[in-house]
PDB file of C-alpha atoms in Angstrom:
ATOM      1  CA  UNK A  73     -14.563  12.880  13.754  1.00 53.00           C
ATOM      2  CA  UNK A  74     -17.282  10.549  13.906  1.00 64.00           C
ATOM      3  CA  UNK A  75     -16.880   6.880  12.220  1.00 68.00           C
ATOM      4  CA  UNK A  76     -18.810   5.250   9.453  1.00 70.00           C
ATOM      5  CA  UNK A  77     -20.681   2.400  11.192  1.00 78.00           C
ATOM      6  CA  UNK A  78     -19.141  -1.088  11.271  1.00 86.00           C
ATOM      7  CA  UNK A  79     -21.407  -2.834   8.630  1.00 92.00           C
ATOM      8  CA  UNK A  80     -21.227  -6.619   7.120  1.00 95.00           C
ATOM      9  CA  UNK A  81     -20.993  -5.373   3.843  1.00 93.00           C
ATOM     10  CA  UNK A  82     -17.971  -3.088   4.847  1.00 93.00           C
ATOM     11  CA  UNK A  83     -15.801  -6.510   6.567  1.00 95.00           C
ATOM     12  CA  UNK A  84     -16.581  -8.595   3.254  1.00 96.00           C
ATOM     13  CA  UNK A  85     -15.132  -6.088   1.209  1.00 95.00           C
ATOM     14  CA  UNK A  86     -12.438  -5.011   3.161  1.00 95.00           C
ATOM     15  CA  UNK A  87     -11.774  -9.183   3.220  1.00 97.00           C
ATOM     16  CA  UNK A  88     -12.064  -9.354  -0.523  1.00 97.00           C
ATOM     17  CA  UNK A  89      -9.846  -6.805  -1.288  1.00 96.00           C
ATOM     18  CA  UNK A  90      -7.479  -8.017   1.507  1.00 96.00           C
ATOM     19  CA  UNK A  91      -7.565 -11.688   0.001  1.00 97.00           C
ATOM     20  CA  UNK A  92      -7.120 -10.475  -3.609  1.00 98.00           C
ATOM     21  CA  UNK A  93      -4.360  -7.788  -2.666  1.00 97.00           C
ATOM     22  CA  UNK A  94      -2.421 -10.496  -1.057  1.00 97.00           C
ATOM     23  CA  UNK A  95      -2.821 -13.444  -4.069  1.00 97.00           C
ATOM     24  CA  UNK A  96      -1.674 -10.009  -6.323  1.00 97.00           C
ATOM     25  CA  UNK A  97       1.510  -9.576  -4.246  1.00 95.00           C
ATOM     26  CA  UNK A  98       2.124 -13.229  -3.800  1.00 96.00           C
ATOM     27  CA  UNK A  99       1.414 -13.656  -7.641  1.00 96.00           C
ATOM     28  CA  UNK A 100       4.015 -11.231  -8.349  1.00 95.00           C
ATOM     29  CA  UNK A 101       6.794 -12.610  -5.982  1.00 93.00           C
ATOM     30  CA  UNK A 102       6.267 -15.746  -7.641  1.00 95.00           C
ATOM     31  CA  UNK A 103       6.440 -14.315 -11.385  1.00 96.00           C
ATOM     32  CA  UNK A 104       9.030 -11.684 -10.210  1.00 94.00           C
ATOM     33  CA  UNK A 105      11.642 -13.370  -7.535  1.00 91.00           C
ATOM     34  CA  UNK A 106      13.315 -10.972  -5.854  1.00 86.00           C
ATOM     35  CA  UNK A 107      16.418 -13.237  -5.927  1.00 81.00           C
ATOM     36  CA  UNK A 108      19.414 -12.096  -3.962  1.00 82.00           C
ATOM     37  CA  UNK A 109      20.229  -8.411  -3.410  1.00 89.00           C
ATOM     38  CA  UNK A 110      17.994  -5.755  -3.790  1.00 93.00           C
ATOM     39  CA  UNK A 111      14.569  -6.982  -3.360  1.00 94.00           C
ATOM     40  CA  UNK A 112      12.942  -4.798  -6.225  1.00 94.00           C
ATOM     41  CA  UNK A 113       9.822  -6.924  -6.412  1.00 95.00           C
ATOM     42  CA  UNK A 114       8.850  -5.993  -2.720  1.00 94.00           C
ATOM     43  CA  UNK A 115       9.881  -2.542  -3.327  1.00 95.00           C
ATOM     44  CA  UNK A 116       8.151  -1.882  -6.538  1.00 95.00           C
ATOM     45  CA  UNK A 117       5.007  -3.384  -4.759  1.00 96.00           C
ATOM     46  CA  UNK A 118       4.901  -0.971  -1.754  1.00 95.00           C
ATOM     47  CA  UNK A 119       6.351   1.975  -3.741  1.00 95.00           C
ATOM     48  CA  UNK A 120       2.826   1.162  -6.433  1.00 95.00           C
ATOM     49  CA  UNK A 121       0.603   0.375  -3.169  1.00 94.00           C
ATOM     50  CA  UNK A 122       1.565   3.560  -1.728  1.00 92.00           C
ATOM     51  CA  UNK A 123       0.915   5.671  -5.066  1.00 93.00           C
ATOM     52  CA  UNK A 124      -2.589   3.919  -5.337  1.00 93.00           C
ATOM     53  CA  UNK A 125      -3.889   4.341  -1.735  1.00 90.00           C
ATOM     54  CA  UNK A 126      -2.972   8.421  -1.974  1.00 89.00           C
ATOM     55  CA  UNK A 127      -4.721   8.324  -5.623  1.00 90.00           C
ATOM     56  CA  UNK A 128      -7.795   6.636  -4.601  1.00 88.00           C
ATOM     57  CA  UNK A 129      -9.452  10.213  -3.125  1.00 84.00           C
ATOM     58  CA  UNK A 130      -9.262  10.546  -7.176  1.00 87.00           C
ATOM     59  CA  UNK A 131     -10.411   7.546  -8.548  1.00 88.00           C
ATOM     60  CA  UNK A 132     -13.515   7.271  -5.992  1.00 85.00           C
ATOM     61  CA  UNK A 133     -15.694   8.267  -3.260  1.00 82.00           C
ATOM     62  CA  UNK A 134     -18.170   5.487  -2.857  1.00 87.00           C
ATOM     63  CA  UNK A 135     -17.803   4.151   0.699  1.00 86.00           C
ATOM     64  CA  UNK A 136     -18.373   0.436  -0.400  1.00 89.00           C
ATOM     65  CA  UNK A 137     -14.978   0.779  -3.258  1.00 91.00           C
ATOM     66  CA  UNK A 138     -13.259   2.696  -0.925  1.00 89.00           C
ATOM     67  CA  UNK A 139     -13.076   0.088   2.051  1.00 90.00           C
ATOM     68  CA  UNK A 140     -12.688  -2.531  -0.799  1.00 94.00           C
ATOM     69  CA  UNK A 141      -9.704  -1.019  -2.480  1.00 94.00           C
ATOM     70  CA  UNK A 142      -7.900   1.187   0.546  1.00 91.00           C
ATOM     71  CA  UNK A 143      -7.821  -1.290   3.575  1.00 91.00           C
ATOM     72  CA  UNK A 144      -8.613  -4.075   1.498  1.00 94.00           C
ATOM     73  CA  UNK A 145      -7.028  -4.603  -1.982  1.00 96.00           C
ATOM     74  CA  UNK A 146      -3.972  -2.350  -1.218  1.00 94.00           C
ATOM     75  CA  UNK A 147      -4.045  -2.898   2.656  1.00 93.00           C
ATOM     76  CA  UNK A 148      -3.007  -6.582   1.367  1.00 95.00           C
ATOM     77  CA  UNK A 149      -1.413  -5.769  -1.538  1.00 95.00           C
ATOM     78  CA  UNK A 150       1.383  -3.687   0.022  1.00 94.00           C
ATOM     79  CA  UNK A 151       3.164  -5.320   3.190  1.00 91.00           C
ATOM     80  CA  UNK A 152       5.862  -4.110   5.787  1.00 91.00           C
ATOM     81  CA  UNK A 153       6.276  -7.339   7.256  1.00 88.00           C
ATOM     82  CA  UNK A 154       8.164  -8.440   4.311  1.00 87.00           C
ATOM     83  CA  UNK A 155       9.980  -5.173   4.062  1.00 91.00           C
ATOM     84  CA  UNK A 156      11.090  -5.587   8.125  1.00 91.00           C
ATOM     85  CA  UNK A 157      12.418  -9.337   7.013  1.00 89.00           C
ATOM     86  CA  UNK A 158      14.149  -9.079   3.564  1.00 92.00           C
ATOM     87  CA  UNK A 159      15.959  -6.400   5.524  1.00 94.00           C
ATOM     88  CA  UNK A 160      16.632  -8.223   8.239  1.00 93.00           C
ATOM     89  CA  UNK A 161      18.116 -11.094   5.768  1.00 91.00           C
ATOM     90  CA  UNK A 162      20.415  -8.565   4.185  1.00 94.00           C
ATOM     91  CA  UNK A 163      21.838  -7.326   7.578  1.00 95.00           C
ATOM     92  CA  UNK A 164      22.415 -11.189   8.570  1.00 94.00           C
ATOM     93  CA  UNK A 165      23.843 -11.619   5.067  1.00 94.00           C
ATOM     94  CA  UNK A 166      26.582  -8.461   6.120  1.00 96.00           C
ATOM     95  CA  UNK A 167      24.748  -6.667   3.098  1.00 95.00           C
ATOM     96  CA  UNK A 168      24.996  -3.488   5.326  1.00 97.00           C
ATOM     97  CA  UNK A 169      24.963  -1.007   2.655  1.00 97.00           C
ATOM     98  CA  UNK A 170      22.364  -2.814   0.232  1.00 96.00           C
ATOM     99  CA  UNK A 171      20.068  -3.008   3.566  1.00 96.00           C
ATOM    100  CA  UNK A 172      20.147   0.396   4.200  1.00 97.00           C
ATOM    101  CA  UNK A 173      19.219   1.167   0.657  1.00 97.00           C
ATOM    102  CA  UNK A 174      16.244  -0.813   1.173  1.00 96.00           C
ATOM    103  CA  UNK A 175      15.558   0.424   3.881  1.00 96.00           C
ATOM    104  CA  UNK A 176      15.632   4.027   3.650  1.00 97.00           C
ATOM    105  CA  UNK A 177      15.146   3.602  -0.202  1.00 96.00           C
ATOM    106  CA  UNK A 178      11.741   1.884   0.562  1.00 96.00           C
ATOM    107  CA  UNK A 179      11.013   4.776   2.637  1.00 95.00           C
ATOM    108  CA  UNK A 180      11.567   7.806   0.879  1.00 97.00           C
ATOM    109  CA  UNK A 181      10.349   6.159  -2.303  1.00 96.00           C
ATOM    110  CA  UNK A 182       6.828   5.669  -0.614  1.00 94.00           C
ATOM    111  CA  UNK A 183       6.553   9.089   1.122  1.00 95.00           C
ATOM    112  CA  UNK A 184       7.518  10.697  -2.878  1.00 95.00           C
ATOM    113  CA  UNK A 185       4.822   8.348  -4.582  1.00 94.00           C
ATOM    114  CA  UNK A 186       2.231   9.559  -1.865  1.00 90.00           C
ATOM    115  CA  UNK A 187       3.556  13.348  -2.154  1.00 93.00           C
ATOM    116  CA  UNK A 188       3.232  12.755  -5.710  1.00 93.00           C
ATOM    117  CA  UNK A 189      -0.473  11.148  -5.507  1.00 89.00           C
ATOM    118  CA  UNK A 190      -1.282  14.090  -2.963  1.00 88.00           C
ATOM    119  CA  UNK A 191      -0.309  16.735  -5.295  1.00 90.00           C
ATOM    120  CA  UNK A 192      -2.828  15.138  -7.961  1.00 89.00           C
ATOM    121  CA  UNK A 193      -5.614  15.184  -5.442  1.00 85.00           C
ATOM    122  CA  UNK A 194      -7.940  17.964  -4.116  1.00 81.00           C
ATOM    123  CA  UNK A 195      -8.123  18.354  -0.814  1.00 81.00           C
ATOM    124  CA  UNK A 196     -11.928  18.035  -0.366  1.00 77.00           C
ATOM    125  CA  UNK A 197     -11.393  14.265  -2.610  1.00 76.00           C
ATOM    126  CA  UNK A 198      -8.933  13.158   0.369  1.00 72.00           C
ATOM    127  CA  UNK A 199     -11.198  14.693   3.362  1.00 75.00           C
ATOM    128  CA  UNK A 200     -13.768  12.710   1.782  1.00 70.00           C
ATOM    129  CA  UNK A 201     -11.454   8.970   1.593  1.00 67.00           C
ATOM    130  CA  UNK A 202     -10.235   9.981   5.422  1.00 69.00           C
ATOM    131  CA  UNK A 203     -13.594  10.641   6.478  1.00 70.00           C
ATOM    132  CA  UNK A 204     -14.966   7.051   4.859  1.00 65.00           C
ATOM    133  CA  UNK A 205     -11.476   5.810   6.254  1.00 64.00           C
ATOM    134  CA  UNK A 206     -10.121   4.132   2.945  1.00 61.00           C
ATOM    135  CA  UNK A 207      -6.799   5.535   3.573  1.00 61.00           C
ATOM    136  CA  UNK A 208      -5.982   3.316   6.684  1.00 61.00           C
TER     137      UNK A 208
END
């Protein structure tokens, strides 16, 4: 597989996107607290991140949208760092079961929404995002 060259245009959108998608999901947190127990915000927010990055072989093809909604927008949007720490909070919290609901909630919730997103995609639309790498 040969790589798309490394262009200017490519890191400003991928850091637009990136920006944005990270004001979206701090935007939400803030209007949406996840409070104590369940964190539903984060989940809902990786669970829709997931769906959109295996639908965008549908909604696009144009190398400059791709990099600014794939690795960009939803690259920031999504985030497994606060995943790995609300879940780390619930095991210090002796939330055992609620953890592992998260956990392997998050998980299998993500991996449906993409199977989902997959199964409205042709295969040629998501050769085409992998090969412009807007699904990484």
């Amino acid at each position: 597989m040969t790589r798309p060259p490394l262009t200017t245009a490519t890191l400003v959108l991928v850091s637009l996107g990136g920006a944005l998608g990270a004001v979206l999901r701090w935007g939400l947190g803030q209007l949406v607290p996840d409070g104590s127990g369940f964190p539903w915000t984060t989940f809902a927010i990786n669970v829709v991140g997931s769906l959109l990055l295996a639908l965008l072989p549908r909604l696009t093809r144009h190398p400059h949208v791709v990099h600014a909604l794939g690795p960009g927008l939803l690259g920031g949007f999504t985030t497994l760092s606060a995943y790995a720490d609300q879940s780390r909070a619930l095991l210090a919290d002796g939330q055992l079961v609620v953890a592992a609901a998260y956990l392997a909630g998050t998980l299998l919730a993500c991996v449906a929404a993409v199977h989902l997103a997959s199964r409205l995609t042709a295969p040629a639309q998501r050769s085409a995002l992998h090969r412009e790498e807007g699904d990484e």
